[in-house]
mmCIF file of C-alpha atoms in Angstrom:
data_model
loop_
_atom_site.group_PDB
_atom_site.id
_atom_site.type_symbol
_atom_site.label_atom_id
_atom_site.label_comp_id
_atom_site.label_asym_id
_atom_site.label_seq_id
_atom_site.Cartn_x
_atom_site.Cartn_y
_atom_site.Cartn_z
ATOM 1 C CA UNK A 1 -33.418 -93.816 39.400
ATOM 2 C CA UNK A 2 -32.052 -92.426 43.123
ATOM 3 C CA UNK A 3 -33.848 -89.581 44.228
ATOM 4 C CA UNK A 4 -31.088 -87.344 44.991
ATOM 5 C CA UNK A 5 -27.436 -87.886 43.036
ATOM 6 C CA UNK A 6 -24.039 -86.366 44.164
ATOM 7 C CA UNK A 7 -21.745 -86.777 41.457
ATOM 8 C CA UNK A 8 -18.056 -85.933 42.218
ATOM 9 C CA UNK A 9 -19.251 -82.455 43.793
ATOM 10 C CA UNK A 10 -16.521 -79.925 45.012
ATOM 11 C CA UNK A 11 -17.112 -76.736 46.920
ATOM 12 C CA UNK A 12 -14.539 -74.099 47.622
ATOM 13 C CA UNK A 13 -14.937 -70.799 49.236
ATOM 14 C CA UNK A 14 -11.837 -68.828 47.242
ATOM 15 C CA UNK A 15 -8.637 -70.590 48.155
ATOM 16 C CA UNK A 16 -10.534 -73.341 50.753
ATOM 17 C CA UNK A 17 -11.893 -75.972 49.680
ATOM 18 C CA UNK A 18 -14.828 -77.422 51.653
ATOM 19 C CA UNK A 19 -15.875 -80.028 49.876
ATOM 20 C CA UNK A 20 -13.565 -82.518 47.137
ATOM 21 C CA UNK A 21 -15.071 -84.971 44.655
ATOM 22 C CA UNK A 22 -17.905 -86.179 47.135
ATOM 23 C CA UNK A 23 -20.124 -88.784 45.286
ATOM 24 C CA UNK A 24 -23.394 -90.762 46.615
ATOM 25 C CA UNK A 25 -26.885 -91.620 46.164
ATOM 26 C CA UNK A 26 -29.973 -91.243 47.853
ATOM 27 C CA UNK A 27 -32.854 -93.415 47.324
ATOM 28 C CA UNK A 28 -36.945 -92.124 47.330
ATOM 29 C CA UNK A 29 -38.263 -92.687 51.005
ATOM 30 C CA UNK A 30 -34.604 -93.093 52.822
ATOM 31 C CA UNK A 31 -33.163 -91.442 55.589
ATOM 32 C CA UNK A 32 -29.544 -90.709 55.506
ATOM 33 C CA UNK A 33 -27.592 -88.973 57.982
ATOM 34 C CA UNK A 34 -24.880 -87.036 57.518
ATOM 35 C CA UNK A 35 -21.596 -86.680 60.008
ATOM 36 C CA UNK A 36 -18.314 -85.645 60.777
ATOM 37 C CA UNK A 37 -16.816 -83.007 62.918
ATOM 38 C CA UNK A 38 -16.861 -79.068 62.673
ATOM 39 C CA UNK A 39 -15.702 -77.717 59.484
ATOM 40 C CA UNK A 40 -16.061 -81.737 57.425
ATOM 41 C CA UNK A 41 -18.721 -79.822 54.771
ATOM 42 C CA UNK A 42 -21.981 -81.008 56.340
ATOM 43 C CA UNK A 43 -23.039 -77.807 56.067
ATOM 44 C CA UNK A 44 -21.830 -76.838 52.858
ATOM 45 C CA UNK A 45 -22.899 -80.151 51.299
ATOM 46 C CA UNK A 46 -26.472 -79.343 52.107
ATOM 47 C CA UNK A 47 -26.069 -75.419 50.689
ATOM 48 C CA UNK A 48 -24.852 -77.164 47.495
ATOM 49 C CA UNK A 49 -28.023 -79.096 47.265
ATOM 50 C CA UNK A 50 -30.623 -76.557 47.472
ATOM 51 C CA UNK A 51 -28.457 -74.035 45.628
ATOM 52 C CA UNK A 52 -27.342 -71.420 48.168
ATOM 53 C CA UNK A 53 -23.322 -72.147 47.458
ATOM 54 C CA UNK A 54 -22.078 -73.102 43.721
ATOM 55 C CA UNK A 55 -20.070 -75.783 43.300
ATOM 56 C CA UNK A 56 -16.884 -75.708 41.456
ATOM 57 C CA UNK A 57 -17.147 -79.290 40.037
ATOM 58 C CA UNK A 58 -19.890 -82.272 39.446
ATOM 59 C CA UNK A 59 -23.462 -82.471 39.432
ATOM 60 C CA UNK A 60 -26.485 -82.613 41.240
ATOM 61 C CA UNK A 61 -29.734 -84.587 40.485
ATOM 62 C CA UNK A 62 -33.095 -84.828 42.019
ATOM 63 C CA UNK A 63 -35.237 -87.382 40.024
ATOM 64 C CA UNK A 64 -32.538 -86.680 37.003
ATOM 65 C CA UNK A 65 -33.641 -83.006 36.655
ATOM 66 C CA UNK A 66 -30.121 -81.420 36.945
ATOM 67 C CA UNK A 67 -29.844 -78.842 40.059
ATOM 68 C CA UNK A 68 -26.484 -77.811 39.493
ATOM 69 C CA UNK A 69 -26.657 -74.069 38.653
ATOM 70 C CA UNK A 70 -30.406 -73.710 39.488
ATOM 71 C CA UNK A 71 -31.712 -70.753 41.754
ATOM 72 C CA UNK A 72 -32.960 -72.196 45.195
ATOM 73 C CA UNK A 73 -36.356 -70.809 44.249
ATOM 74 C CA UNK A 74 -36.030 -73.147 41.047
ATOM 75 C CA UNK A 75 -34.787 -76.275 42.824
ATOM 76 C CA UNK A 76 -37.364 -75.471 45.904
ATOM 77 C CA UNK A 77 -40.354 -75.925 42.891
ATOM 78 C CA UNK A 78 -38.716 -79.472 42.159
ATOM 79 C CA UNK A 79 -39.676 -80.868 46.020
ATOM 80 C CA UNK A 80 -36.451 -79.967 47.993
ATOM 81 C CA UNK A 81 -36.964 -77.856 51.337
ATOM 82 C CA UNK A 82 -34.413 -76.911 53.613
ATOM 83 C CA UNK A 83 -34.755 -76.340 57.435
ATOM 84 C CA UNK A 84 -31.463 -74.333 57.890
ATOM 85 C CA UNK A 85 -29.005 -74.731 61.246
ATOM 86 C CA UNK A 86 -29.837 -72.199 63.671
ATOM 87 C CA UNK A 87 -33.551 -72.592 62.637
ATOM 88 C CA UNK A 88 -33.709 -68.173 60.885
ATOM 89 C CA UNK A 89 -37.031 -68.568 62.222
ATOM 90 C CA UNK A 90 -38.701 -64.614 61.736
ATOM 91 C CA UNK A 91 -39.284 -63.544 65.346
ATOM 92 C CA UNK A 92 -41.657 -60.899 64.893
ATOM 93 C CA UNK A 93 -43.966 -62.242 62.859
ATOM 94 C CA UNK A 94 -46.454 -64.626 64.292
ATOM 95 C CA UNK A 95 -46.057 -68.750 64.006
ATOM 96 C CA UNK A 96 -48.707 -68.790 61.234
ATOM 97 C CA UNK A 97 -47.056 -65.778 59.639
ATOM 98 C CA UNK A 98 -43.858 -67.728 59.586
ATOM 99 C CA UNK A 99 -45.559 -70.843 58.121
ATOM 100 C CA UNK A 100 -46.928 -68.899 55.324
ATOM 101 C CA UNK A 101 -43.763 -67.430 54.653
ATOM 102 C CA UNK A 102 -43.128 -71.189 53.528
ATOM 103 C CA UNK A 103 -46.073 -71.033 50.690
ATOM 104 C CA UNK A 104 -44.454 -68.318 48.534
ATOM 105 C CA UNK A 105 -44.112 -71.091 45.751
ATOM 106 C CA UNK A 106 -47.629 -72.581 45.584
ATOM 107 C CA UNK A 107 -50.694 -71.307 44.456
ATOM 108 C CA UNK A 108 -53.179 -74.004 45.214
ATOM 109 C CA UNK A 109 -54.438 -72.365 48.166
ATOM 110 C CA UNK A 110 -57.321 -75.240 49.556
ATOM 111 C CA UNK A 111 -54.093 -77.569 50.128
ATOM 112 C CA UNK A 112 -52.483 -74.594 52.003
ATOM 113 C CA UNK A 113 -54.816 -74.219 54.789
ATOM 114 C CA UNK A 114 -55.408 -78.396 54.995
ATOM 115 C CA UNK A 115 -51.097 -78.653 55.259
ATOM 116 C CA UNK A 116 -51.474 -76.116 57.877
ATOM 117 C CA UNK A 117 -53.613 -77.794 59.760
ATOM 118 C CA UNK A 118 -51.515 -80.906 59.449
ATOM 119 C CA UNK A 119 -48.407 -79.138 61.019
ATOM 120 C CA UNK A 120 -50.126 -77.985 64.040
ATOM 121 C CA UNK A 121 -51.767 -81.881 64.518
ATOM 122 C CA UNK A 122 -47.573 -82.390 64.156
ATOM 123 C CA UNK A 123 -46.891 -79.986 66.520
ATOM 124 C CA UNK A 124 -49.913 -78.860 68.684
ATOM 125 C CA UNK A 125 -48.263 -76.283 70.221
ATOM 126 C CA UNK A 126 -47.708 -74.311 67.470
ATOM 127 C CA UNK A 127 -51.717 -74.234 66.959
ATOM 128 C CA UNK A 128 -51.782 -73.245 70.429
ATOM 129 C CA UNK A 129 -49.365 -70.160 69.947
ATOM 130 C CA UNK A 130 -50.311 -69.757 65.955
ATOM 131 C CA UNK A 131 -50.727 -66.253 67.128
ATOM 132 C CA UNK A 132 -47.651 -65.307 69.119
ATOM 133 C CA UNK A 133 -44.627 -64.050 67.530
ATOM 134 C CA UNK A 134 -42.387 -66.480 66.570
ATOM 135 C CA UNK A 135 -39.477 -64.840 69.027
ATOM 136 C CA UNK A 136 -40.713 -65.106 72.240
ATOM 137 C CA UNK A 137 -40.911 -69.568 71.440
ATOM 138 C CA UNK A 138 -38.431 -71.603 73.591
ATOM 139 C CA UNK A 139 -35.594 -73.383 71.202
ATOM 140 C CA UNK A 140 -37.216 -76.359 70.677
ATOM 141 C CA UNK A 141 -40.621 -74.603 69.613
ATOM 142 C CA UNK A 142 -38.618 -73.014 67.025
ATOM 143 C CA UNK A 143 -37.225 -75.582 65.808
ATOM 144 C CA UNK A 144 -40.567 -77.237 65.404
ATOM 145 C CA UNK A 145 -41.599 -74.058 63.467
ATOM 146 C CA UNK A 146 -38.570 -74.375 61.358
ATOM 147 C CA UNK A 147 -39.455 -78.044 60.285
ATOM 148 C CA UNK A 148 -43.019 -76.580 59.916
ATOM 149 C CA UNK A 149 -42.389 -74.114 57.160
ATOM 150 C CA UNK A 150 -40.228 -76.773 55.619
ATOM 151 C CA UNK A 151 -43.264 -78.611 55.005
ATOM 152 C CA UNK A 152 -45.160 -75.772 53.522
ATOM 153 C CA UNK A 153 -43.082 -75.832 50.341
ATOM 154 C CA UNK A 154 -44.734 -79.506 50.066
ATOM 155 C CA UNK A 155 -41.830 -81.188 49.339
ATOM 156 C CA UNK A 156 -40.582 -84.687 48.900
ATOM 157 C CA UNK A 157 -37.058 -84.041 49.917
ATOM 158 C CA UNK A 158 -36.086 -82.192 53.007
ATOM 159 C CA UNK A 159 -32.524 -81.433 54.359
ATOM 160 C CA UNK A 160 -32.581 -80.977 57.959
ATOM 161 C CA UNK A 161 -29.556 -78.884 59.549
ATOM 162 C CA UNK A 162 -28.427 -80.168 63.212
ATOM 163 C CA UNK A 163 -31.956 -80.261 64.163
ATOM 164 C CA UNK A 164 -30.942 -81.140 67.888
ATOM 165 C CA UNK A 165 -28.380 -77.747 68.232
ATOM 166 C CA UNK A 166 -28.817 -76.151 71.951
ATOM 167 C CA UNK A 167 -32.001 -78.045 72.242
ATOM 168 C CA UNK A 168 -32.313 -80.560 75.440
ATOM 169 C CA UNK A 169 -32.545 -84.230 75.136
ATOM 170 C CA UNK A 170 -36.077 -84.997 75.865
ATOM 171 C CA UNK A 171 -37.274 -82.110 73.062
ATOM 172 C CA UNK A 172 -34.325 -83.383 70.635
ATOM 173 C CA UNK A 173 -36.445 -86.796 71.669
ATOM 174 C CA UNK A 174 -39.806 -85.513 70.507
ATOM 175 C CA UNK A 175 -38.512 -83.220 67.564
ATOM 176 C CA UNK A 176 -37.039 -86.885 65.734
ATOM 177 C CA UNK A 177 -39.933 -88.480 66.577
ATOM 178 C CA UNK A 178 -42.383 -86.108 64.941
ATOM 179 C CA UNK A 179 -39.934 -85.990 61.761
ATOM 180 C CA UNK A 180 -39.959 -90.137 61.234
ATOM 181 C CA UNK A 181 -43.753 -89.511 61.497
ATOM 182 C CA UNK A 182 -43.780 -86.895 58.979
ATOM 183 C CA UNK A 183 -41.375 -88.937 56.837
ATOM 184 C CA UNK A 184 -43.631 -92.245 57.122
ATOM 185 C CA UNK A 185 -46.822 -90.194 56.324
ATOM 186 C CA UNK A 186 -45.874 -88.234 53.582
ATOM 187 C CA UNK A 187 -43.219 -90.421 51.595
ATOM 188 C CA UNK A 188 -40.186 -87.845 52.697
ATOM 189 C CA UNK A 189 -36.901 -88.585 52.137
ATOM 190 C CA UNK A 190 -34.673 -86.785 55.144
ATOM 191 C CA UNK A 191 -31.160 -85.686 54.792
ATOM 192 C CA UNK A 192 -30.096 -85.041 58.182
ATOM 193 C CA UNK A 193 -27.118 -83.809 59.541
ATOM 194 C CA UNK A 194 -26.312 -84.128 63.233
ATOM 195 C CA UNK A 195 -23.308 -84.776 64.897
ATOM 196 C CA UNK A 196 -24.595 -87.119 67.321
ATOM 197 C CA UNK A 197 -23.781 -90.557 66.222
ATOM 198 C CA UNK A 198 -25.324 -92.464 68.925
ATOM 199 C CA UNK A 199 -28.448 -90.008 68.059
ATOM 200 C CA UNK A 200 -28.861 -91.424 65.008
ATOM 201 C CA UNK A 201 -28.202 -94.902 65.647
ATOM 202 C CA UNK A 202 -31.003 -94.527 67.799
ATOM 203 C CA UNK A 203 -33.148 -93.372 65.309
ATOM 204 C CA UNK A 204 -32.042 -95.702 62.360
ATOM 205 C CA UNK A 205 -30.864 -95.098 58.920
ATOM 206 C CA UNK A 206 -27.853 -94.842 56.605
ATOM 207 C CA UNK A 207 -25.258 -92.611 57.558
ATOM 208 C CA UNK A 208 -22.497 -90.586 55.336
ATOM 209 C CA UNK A 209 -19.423 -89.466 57.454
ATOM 210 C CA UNK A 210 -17.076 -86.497 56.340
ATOM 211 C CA UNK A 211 -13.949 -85.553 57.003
ATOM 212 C CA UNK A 212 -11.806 -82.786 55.425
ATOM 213 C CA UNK A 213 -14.841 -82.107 52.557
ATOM 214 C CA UNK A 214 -14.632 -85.736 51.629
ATOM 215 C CA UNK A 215 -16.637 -88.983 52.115
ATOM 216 C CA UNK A 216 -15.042 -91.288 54.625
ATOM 217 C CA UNK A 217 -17.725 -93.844 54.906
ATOM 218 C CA UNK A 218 -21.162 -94.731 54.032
ATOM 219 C CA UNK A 219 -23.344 -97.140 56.079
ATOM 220 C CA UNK A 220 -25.491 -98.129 58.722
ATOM 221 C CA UNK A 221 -25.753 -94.960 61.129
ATOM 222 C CA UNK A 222 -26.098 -97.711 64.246
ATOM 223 C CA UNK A 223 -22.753 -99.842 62.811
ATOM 224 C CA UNK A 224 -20.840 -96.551 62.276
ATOM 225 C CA UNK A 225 -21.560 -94.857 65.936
ATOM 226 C CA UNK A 226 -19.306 -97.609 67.185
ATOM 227 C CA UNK A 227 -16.175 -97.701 64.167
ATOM 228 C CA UNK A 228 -13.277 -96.700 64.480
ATOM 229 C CA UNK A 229 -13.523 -94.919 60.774
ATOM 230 C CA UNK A 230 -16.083 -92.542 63.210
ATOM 231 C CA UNK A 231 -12.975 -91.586 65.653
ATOM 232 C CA UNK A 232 -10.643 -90.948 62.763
ATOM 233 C CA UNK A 233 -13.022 -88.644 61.295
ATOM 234 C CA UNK A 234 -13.211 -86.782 64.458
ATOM 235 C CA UNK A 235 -9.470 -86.586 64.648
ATOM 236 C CA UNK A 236 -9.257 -89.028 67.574
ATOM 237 C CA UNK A 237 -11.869 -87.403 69.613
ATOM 238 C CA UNK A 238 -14.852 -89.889 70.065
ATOM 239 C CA UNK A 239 -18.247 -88.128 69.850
ATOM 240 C CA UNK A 240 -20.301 -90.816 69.080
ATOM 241 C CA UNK A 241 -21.173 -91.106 73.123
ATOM 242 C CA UNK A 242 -22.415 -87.282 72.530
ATOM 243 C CA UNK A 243 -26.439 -86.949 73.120
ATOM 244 C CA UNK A 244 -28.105 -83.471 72.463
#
């Protein structure tokens, strides 16, 4: 049984459709990125899966337990975290505010404070500024605190939003790196959208391109950052030298 199964899932918002008939699988422990250019239903495709958008058609499965019409709260207590695009860190609470904020589902309070712990050995210097408020972090901090509260649900799936957005190479460098740890250690499986092809060549997995809300290929993330099936799906524009 895949972990996560997309079964002929279609999104509209009205009259626009953002997302037609898209179908794969996702197996326990992988990491698959997911591509295309602005407005392909990256996005949206990731919404669908934790349950902030309804679809209009299909399913969704994690482990077989159906998500489709599920509350995010209810899907969230099945292992799926999200670390939204844009981060929605909360700037005036502190960083360990903000990773607490990620424990509203769990009650067994002893593995709180030890997966606490754990995120700032991830990311030291969010021990360093536990507390600081959130806000006055650089980008890249953020995002780290983003992916931090993530993993205070405790989950076994995570969808990761564009995790390199606005964020300079080296700390795009160093926030990967710390997520294929985190994946390795605790059995994750990552959903990742980023734009950056040659990104996640670099880093290595599968890799689901989009184009007009509809799968256009489904491969190796190095083979596909040089296709042409990678242009066409970026209406002739070739991103796939892009590095953020």
């Amino acid at each position: 049984m895949s972990k996560l199964g997309i079964f002929d899932v279609s999104v509209r918002y009205g009259k626009v459709p953002a997302l037609t008939e898209v179908s794969f699988t996702v197996e326990e422990g992988e990491r698959l990125f997911i591509s295309g250019s602005n407005g392909a239903g990256k996005t949206s495709l990731l919404k669908a899966v934790c349950g902030a958008v309804s679809t209009t058609h299909g399913r969704i499965e994690v482990d077989g337990d159906m998500l489709t019409g599920q509350s995010p709260e209810a899907i969230a207590r099945l292992g799926l975290t999200m670390v939204p695009e844009g981060r929605e860190i909360f700037g005036t609470l502190t960083v360990e505010e903000n990773l607490r904020v990620g424990t509203g589902i769990r009650h067994d309070t002893e593995a709180i404070e030890t997966d606490i712990d754990e995120v700032y050995q991830s990311f030291p210097i969010l021990g360093e500024r536990r507390h600081a408020n959130a806000g006055a972090l650089s980008g890249g901090q953020q995002q780290m605190l983003a992916i931090g509260r993530g993993l205070m649900t405790n989950p076994k799936l995570m969808l990761v939003d564009e995790p390199s957005l606005g964020l300079a190479p080296n700390i795009v460098d160093q926030v990967y790196e710390t997520l294929v740890n985190l994946q390795n250690e605790r059995g994750l499986t990552l959903i990742i959208v980023e734009q950056s092809s040659s990104r996640a060549a670099r880093v290595g997995g599968r890799m689901v391109l989009l184009g007009g809300g509809k799968v256009m290929g489904d491969g190796d993330a190095a083979t596909f950052a040089e296709s042409d099936l990678l242009k066409e799906a970026y209406f002739g524009q070739d991103k796939s030298k892009d590095a953020t």
